[in-house]
Short mmCIF file of C-alpha atoms in Angstrom, two decimals:
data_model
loop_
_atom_site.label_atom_id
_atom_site.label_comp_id
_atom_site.label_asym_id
_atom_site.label_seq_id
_atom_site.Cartn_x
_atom_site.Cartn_y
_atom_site.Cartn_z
CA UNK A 1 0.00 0.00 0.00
CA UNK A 2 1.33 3.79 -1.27
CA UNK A 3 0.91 6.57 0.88
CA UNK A 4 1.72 9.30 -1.37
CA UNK A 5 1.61 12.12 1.42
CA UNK A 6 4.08 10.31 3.44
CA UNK A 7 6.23 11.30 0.54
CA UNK A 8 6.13 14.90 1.09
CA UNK A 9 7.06 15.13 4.80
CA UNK A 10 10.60 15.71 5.92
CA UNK A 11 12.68 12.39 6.86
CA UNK A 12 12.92 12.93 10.28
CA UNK A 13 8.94 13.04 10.74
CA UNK A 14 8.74 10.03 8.50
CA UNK A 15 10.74 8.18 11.18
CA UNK A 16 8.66 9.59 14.10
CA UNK A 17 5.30 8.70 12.57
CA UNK A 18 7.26 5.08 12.07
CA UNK A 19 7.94 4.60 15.67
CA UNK A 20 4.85 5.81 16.71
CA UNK A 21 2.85 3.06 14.65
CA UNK A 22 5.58 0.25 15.90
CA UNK A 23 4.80 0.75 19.43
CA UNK A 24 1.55 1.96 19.54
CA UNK A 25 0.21 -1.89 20.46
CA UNK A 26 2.75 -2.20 23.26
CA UNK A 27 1.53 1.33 25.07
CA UNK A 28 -2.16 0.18 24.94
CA UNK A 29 -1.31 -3.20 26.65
CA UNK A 30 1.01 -1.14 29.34
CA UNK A 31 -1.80 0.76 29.81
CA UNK A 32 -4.33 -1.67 30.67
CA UNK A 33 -2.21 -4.19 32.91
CA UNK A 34 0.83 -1.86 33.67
CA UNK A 35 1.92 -4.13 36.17
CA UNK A 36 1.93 -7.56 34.43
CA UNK A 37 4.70 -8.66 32.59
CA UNK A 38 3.14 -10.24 29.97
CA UNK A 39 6.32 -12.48 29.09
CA UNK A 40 5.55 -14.26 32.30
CA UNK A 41 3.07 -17.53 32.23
CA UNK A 42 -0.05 -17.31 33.42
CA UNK A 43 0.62 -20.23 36.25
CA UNK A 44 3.77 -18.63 37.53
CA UNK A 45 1.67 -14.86 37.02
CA UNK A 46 -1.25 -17.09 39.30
CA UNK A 47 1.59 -18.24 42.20
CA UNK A 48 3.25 -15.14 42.65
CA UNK A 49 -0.42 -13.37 42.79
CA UNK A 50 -0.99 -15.45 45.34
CA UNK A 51 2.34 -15.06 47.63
CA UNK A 52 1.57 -11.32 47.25
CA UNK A 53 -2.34 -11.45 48.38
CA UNK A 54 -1.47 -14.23 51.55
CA UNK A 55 1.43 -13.31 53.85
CA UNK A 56 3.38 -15.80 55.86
CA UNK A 57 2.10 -18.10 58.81
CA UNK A 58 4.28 -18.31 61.18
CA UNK A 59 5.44 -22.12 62.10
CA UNK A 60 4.02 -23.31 65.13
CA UNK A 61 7.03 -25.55 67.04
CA UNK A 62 5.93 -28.18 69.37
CA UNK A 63 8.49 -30.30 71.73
CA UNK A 64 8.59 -34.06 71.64
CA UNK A 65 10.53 -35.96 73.35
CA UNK A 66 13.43 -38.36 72.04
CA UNK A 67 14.72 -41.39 73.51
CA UNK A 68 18.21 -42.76 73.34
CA UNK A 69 19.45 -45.87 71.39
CA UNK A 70 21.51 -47.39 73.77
CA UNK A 71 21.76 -50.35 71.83
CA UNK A 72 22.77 -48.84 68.63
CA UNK A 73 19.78 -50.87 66.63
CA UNK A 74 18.59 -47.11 65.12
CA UNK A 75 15.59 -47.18 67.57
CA UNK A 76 14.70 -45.13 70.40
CA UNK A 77 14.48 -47.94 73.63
CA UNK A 78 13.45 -45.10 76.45
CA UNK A 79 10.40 -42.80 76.20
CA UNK A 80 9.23 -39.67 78.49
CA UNK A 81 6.13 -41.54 80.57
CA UNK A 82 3.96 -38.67 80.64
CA UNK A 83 5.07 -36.30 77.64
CA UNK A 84 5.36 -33.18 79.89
CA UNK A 85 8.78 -31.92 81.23
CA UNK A 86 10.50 -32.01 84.50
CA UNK A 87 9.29 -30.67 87.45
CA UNK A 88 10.68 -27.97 88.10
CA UNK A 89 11.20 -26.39 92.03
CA UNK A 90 8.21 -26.35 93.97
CA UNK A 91 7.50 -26.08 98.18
CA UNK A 92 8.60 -29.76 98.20
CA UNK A 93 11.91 -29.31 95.94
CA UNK A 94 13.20 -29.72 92.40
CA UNK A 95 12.28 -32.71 90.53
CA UNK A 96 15.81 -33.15 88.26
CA UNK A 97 18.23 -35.51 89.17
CA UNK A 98 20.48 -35.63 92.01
CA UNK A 99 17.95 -32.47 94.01
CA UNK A 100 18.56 -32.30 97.55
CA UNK A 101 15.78 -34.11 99.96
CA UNK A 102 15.59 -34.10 103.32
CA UNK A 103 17.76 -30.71 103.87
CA UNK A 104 20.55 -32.44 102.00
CA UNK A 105 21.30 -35.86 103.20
CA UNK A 106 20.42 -37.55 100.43
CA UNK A 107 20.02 -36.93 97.12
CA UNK A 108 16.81 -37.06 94.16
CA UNK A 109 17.33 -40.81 92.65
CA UNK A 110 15.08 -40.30 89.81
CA UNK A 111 13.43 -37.66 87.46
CA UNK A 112 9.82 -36.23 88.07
CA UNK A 113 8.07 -35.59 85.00
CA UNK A 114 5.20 -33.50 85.25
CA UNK A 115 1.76 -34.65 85.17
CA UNK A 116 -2.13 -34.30 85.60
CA UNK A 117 -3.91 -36.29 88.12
CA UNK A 118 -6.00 -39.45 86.00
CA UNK A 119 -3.86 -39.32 82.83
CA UNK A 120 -2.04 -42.23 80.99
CA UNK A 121 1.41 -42.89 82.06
CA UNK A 122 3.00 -44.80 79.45
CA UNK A 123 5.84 -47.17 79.47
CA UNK A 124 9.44 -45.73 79.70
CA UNK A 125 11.46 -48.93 78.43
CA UNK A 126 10.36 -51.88 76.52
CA UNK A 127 10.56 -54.98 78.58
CA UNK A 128 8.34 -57.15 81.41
CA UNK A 129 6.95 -56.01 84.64
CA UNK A 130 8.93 -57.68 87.00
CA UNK A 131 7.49 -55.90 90.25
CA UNK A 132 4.44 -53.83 91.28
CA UNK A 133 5.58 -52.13 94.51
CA UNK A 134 4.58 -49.70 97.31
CA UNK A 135 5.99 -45.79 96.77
CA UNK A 136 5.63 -45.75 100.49
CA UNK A 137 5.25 -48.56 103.65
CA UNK A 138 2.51 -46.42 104.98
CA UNK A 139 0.75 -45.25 101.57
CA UNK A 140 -1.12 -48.17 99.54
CA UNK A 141 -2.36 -45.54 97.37
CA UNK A 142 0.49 -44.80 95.90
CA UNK A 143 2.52 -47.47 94.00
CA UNK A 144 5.20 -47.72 91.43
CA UNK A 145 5.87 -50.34 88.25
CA UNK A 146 8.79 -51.62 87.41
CA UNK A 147 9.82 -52.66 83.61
CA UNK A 148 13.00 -55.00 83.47
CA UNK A 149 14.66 -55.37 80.17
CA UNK A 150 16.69 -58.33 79.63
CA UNK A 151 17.86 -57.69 76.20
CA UNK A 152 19.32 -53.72 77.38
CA UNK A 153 20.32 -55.41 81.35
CA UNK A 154 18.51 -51.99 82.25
CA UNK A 155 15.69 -51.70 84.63
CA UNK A 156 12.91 -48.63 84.26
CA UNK A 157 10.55 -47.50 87.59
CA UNK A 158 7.51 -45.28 87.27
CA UNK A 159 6.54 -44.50 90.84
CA UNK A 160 3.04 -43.36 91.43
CA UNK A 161 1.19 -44.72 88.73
CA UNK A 162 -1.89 -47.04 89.45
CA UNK A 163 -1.03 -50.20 87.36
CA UNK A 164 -3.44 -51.32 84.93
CA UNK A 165 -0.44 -54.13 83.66
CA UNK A 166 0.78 -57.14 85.81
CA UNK A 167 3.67 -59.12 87.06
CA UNK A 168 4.83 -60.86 84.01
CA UNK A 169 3.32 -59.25 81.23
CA UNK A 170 5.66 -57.92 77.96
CA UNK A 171 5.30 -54.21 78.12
CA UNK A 172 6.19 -52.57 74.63
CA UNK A 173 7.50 -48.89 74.44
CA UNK A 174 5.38 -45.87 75.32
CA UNK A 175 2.59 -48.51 75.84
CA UNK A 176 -0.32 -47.50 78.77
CA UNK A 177 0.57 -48.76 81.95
CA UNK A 178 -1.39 -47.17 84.12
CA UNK A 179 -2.86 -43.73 85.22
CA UNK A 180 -1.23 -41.23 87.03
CA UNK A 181 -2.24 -40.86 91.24
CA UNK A 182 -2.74 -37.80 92.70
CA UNK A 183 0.04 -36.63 95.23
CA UNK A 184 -2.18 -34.26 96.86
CA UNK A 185 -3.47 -36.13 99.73
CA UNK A 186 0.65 -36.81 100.99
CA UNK A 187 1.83 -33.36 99.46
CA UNK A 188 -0.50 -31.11 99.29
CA UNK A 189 0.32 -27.83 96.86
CA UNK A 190 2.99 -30.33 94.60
CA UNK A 191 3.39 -30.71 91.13
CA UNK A 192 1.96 -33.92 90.33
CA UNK A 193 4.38 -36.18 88.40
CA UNK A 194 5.78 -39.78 87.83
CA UNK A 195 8.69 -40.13 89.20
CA UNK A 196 10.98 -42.52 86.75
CA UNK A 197 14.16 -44.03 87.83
CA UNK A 198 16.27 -45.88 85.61
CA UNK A 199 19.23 -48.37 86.66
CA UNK A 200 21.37 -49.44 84.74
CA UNK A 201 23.33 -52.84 84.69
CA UNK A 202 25.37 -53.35 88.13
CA UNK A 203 22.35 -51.81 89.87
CA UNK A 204 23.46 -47.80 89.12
CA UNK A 205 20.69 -45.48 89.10
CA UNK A 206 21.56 -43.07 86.61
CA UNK A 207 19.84 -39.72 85.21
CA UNK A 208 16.87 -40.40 83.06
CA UNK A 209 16.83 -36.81 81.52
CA UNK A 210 20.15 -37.43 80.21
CA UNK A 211 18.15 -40.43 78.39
CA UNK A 212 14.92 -38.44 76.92
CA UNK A 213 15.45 -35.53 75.20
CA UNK A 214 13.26 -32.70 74.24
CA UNK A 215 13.85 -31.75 70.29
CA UNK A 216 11.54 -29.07 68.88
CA UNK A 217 9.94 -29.93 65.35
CA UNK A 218 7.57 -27.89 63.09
CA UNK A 219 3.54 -29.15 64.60
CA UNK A 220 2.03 -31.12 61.98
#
C-alpha cells in the first residue's frame, strides 16, 4: 500500500510517525495491565499473585521428646512416661536428678516428670513387669511399676502410677501402663508427676533426663 503524502514530509517526521505506529500496540497493553509482565506464564503470574495477596504463617514448634538408642539398633528404647517436662522447684523441691531431699542428706534418685492427676502414664522402656511395689510402707495408694529389660540389662521405675499391667506381662515402648495418682493427699500444693528411675546394669541409678530428650519440630 502507497501513501503518497508520506512522501512529502521531511525524513525525520517520516521516522517519528514510524515509531509511533511500531509501538503503539505495546503502550495500549502497558496501559491496561501496567503491572503484568506479559512475558511471564499465566501459572507462575497465578503463584506469585498469590504469595503477594497471603502473607506468611508463622510455624508453630511443638516439643517431643526423644529417647536414646543405647543399643545402637537405630531405635529409640526409652520414652518420656507422661510427655510433659520435668518438674521444676516447687514447696517440696526440684524434681531433676540428684535435688537435695531431706535438707541435704540424700540426694533425688530419679526424674519427676510433670503430670495431671487421671492421665495415661505410658511405658518408659520396653521390657516385662517384674514388680508392682509400694511408693511408700505407709501409703497403699500410691505405688510404682517396674519394667526390666533383659535384652538392654537396664531396669525402668515409674513410681506413682496405678497399674493397669501385671507381674509378668511384655510391656512394649510408650505402651499405657497405668494412670497417674494424685500426690495431693501426701503433698499437698505439689506438682503432680511420675517419678521414673532408671538403673542401669550393676544396679546404678543413673539420670533419666540425660536419656529423653526434648527436640523441637515444626507441629504437623
Amino acid at each position: 500500500m502507497h501513501f503518497p503524502a508520506l512522501k512529502k514530509l521531511p525524513p525525520q517526521a517520516r521516522i517519528a510517525l514510524g515509531l509511533t505506529v511500531l509501538f503503539a500496540p505495546m503502550a495500549g497493553l502497558a496501559m491496561e495491565s501496567p503491572h503484568v509482565n506479559r512475558s511471564t506464564p499465566p501459572a507462575v503470574r497465578t503463584l506469585l499473585n498469590r504469595l503477594d495477596e497471603a502473607p506468611p504463617q508463622p510455624v508453630r514448634m511443638e516439643t517431643v521428646w526423644k529417647g536414646a538408642d543405647v543399643d545402637g539398633d537405630g531405635a529409640s528404647d526409652f520414652a518420656n512416661p507422661t510427655g510433659a517436662a520435668p518438674r521444676e522447684h516447687d514447696a517440696f523441691g526440684n524434681g531433676a536428678f540428684g535435688a537435695r531431699r531431706d535438707g541435704g542428706s540424700r540426694q533425688h534418685e530419679g526424674v519427676d516428670y510433670v503430670a495431671v492427676a487421671g492421665q495415661a502414664a505410658k511405658a518408659p522402656m520396653s521390657g516385662y513387669v517384674t514388680k508392682i511395689g509400694y511408693a511408700y510402707a505407709d501409703a497403699p495408694d500410691l505405688r510404682f511399676v517396674e519394667i526390666t529389660n533383659p535384652a538392654l540389662g537396664y531396669v525402668a521405675r515409674a513410681f506413682y502410677v496405678d497399674p493397669d499391667v501385671e507381674v509378668g506381662q511384655t510391656i512394649r515402648l510408650g505402651q499405657v501402663i497405668g494412670h497417674v495418682a494424685s500426690l495431693q493427699k501426701h503433698y499437698p500444693g505439689i506438682t503432680d508427676h511420675v517419678h521414673l528411675e532408671v538403673i542401669k546394669p550393676g544396679g546404678r541409678r543413673i539420670n533419666a533426663a540425660a536419656l529423653i530428650q526434648p527436640k523441637l519440630v515444626a507441629a504437623a
